[in-house]
mmCIF file of C-alpha atoms and ligand atoms in Angstrom:
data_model
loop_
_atom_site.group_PDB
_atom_site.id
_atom_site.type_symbol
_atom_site.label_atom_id
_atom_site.label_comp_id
_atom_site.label_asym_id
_atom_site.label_seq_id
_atom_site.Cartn_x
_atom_site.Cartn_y
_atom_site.Cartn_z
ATOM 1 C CA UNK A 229 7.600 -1.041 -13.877
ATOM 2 C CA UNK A 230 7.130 -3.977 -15.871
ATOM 3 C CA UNK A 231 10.407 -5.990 -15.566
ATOM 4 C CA UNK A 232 11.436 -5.790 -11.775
ATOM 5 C CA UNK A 233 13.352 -8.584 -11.558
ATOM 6 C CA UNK A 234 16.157 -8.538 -9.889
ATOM 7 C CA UNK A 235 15.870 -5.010 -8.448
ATOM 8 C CA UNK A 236 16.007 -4.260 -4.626
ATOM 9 C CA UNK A 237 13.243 -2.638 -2.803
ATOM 10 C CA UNK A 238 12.535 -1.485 0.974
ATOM 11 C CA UNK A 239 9.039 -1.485 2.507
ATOM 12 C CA UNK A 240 8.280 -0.290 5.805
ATOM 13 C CA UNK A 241 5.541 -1.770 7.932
ATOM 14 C CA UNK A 242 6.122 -4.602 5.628
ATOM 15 C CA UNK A 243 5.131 -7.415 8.671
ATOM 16 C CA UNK A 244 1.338 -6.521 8.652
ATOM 17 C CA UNK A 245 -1.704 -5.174 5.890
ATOM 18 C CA UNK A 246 -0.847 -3.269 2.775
ATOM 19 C CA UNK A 247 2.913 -3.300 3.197
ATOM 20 C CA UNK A 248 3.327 -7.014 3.404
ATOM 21 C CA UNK A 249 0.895 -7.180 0.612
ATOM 22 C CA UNK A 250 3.000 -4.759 -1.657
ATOM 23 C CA UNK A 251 6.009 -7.100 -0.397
ATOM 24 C CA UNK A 252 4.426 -10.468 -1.425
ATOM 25 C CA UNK A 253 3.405 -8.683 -4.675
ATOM 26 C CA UNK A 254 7.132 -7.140 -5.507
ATOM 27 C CA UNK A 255 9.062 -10.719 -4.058
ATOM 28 C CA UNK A 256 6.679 -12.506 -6.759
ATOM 29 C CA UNK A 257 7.990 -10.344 -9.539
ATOM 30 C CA UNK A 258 11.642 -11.505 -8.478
ATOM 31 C CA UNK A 259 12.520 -8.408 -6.514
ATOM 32 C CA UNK A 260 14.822 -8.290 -3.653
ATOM 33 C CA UNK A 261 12.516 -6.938 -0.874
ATOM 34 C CA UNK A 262 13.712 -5.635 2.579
ATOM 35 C CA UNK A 263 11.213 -5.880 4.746
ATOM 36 C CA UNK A 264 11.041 -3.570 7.464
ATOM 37 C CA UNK A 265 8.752 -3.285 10.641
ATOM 38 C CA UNK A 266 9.127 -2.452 14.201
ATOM 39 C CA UNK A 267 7.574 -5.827 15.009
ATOM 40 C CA UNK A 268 10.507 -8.255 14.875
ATOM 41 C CA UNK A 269 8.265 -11.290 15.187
ATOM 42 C CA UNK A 270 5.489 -10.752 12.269
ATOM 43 C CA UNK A 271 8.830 -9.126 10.201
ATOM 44 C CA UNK A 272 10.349 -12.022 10.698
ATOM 45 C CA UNK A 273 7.780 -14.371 9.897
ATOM 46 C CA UNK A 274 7.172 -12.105 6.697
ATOM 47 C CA UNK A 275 10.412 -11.875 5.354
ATOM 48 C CA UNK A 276 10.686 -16.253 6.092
ATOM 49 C CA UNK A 277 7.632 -16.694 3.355
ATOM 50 C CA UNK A 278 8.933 -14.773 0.582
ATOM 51 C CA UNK A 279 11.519 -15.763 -1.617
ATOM 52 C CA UNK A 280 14.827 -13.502 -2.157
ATOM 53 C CA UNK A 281 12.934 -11.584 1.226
ATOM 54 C CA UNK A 282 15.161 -10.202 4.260
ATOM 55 C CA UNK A 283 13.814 -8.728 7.433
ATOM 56 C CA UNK A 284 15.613 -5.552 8.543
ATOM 57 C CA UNK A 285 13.922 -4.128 12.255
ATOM 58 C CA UNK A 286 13.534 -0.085 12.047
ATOM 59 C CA UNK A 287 11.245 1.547 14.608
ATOM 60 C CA UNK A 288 10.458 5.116 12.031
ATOM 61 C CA UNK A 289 10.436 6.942 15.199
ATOM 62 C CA UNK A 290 14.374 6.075 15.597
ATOM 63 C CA UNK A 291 16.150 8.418 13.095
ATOM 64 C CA UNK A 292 19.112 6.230 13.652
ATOM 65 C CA UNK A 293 17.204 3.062 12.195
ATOM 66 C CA UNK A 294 15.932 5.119 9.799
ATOM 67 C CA UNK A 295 18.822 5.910 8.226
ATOM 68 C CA UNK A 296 20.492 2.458 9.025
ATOM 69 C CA UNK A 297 17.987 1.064 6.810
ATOM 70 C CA UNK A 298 18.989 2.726 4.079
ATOM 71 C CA UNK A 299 22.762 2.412 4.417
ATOM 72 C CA UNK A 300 22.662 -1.132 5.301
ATOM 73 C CA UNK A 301 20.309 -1.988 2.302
ATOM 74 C CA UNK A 302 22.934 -0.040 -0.057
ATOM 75 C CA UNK A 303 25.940 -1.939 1.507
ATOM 76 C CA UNK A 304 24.471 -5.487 1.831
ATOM 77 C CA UNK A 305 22.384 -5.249 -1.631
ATOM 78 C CA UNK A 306 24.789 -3.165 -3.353
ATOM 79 C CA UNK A 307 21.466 -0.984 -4.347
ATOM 80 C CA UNK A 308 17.743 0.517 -3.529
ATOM 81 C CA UNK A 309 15.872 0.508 -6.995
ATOM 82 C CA UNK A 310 12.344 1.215 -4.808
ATOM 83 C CA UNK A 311 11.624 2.873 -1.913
ATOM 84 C CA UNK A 312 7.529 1.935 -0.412
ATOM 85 C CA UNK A 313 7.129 4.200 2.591
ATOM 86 C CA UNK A 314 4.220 2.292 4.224
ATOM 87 C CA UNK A 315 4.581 2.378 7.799
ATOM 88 C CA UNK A 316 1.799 3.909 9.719
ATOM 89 C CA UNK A 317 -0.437 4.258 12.897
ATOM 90 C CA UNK A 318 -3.946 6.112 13.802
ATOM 91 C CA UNK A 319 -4.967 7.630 16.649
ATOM 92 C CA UNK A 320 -8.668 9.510 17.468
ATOM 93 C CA UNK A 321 -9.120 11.947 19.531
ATOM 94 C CA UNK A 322 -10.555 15.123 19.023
ATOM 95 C CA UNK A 323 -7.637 17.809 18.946
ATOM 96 C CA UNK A 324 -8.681 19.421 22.951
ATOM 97 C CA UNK A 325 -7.779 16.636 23.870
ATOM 98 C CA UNK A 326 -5.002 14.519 21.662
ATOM 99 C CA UNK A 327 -1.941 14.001 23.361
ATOM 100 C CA UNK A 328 0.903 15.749 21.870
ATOM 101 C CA UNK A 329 3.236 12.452 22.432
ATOM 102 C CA UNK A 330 0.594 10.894 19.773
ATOM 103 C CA UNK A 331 0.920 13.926 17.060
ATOM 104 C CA UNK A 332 4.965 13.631 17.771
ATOM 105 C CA UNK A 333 4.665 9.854 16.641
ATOM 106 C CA UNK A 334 2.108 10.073 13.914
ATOM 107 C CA UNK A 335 4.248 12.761 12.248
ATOM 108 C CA UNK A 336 7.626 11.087 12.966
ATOM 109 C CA UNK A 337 6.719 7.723 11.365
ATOM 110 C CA UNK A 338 4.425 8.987 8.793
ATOM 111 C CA UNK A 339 6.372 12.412 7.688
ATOM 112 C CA UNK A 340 9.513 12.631 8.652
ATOM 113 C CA UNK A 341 10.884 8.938 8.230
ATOM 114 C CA UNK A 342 9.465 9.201 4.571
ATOM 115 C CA UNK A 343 11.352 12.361 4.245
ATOM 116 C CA UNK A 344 14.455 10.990 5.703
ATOM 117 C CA UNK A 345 14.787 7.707 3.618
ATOM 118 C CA UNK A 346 13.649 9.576 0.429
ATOM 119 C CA UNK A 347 16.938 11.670 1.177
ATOM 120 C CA UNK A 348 18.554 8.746 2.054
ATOM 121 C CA UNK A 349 18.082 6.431 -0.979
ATOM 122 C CA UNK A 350 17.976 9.225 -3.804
ATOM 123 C CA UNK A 351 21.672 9.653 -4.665
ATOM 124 C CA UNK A 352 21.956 6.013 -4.724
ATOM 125 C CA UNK A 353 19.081 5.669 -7.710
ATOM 126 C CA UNK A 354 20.743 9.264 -8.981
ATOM 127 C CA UNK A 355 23.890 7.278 -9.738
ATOM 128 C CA UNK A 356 22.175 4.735 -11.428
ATOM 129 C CA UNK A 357 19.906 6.716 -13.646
ATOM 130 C CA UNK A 358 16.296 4.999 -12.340
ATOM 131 C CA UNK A 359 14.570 4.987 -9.412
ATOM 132 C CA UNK A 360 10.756 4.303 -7.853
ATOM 133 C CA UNK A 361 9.090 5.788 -4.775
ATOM 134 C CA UNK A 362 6.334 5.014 -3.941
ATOM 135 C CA UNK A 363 4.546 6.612 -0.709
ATOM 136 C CA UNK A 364 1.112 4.817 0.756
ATOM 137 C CA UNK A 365 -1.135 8.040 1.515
ATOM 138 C CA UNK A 366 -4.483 7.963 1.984
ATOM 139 C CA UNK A 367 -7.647 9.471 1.268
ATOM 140 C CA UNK A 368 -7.172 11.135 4.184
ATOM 141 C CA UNK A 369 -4.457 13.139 1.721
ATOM 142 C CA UNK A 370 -7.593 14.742 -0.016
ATOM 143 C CA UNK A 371 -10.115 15.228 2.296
ATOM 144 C CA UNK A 372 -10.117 15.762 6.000
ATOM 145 C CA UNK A 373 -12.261 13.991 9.280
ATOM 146 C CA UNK A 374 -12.840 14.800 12.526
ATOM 147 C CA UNK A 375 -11.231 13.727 15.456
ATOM 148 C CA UNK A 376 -7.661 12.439 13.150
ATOM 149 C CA UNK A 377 -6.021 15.558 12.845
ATOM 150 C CA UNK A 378 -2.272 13.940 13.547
ATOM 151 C CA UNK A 379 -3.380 11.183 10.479
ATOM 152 C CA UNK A 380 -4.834 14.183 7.957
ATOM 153 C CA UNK A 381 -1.751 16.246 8.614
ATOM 154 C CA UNK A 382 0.646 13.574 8.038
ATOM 155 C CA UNK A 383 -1.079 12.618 4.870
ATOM 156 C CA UNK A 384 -1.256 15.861 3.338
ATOM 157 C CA UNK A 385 2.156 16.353 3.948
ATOM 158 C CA UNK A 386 3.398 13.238 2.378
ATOM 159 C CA UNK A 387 1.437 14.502 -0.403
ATOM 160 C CA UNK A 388 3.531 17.495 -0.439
ATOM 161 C CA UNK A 389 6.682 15.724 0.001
ATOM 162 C CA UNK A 390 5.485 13.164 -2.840
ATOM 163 C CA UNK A 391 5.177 16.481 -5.435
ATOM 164 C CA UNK A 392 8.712 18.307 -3.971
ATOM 165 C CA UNK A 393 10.383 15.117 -4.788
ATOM 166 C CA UNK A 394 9.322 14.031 -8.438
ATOM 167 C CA UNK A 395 9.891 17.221 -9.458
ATOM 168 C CA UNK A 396 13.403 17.295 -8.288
ATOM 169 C CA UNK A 397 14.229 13.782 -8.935
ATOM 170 C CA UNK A 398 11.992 13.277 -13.061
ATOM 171 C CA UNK A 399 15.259 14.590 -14.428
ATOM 172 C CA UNK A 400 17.069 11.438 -12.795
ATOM 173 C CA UNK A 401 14.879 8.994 -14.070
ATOM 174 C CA UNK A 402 13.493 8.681 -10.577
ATOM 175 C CA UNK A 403 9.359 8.729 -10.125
ATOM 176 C CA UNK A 404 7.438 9.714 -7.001
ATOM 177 C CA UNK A 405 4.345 8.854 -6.819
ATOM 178 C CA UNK A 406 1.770 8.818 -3.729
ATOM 179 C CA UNK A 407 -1.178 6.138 -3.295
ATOM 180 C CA UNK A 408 -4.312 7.220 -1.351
ATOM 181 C CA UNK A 409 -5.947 4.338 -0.442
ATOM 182 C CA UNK A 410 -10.167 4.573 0.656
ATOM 183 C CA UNK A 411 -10.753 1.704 3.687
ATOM 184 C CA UNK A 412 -8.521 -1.343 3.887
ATOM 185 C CA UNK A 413 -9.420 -4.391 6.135
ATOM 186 C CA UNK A 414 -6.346 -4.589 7.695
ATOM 187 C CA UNK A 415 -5.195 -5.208 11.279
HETATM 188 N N1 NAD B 265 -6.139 0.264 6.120
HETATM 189 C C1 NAD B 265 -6.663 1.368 5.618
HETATM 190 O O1 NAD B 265 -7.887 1.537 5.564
HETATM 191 C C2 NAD B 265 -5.766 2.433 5.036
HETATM 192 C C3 NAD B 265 -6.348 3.426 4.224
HETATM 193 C C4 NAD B 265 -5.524 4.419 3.675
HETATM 194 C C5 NAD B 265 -4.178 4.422 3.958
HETATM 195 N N2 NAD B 265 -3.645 3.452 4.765
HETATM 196 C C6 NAD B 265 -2.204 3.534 5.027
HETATM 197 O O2 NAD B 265 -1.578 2.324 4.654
HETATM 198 C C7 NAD B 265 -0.397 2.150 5.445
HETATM 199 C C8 NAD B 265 -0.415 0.745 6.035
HETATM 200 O O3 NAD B 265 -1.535 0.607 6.893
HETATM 201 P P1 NAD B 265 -2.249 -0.789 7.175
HETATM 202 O O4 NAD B 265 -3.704 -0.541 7.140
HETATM 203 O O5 NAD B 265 -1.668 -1.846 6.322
HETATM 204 O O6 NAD B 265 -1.865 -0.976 8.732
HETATM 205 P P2 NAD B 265 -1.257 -2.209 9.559
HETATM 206 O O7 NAD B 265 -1.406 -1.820 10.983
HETATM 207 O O8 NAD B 265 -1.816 -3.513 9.095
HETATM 208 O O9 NAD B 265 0.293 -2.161 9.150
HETATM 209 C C9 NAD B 265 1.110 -1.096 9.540
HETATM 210 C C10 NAD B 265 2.501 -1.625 9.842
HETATM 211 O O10 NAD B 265 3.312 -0.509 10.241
HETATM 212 C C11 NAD B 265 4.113 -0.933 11.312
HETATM 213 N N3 NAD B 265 4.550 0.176 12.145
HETATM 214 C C12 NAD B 265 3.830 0.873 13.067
HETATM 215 N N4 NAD B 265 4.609 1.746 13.707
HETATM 216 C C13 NAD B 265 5.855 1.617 13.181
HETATM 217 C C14 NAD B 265 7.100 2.235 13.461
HETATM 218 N N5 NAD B 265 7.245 3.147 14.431
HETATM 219 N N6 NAD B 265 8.171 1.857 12.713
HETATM 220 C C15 NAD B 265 8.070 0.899 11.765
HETATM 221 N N7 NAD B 265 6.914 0.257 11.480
HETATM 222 C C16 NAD B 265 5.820 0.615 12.194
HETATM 223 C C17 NAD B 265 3.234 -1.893 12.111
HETATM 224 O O11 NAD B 265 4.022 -2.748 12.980
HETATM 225 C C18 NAD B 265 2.524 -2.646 10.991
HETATM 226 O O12 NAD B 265 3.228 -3.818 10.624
HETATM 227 C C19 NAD B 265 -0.401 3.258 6.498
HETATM 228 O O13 NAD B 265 0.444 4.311 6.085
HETATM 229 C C20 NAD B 265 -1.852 3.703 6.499
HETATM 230 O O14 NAD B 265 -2.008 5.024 6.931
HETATM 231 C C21 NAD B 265 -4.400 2.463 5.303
#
């Protein structure tokens, strides 16, 4: 990873916490970053303070934005060299009682979109031989708490997912790798 310059990369939930600071990291390394966010105004605002940065809006609940990300990146930036799937929410309640319209969401932006734009993105970085994923889990990957069962499912899966995929993809010179992140101040 030591010379990115140059290469294109997409981060979701790129307007707020970790994934603008994985953006602001990659733009100052000269890569091409795509920001994307459901919030158009922080996005926006994001994407304005980073050199060689774009804003793209994708709510990860949308499969059609999902997968408009990707294509549009690939037409537009002729490319995805690295794929950050970021985006994610919380929500606690204790499972008698969580609202299955919250578990739908969690798993939608946090498992499925990741699993989507990983399929989405791969035979682009097949073609060219090299390619980096890189999916924000959490500790919460490892080890379970109370009361965030949507959040610990999610992130064990994306662990999961994270394993199926650099298996399949080493042999194309594309890694996967998943981060699992203790407590971030973030908003
Ligand atoms: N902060 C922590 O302590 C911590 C710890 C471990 C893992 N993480 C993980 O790091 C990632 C980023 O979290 P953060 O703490 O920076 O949170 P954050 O709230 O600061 O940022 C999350 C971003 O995701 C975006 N987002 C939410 N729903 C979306 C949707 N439907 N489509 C597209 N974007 C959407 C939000 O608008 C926001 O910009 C998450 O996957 C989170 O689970 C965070």
């Amino acid at each position: 990873m030591s010379n990115l310059n140059g290469k294109v990369a997409i981060v979701t939930g790129a307007a707020s916490g970790i994934g603008l600071a994985v953006a602001q990291d990659l733009a100052g390394q000269g890569v091409r970053v795509i920001i994307s966010d459901v919030d158009v105004e922080r996005g926006r605002a994001a994407a304005a303070e980073l050199e060689g940065a774009r804003f793209q809006a994708a709510d990860m609940t949308r499969p059609e934005d999902v997968h408009n990300l990707a294509t549009s990146t690939i037409q537009s930036e002729g490319r995805v060299d690295i794929l950050v799937n970021n985006a994610g929410i919380q929500h606690v309640a204790p499972i008698i009682e969580f609202p299955e319209e919250k578990w739908r969401q969690i798993i939608e932006i946090m498992l499925t979109a990741p699993f989507l734009l990983t399929q989405a993105v791969l035979p682009d970085m097949y073609k060219r031989n090299w390619g980096r994923i890189i999916n924000i889990a959490s500790v919460h990957a490892l080890r379970a708490s109370p009361f965030k069962s949507a959040y610990v499912t999610a992130k064990h899966g994306i662990l999961g997912l994270t394993r199926v995929t650099a298996l399949e993809a080493a042999e194309h010179g594309v890694t996967c790798n998943a981060i699992c992140p203790s407590y971030v101040r973030t908003p």
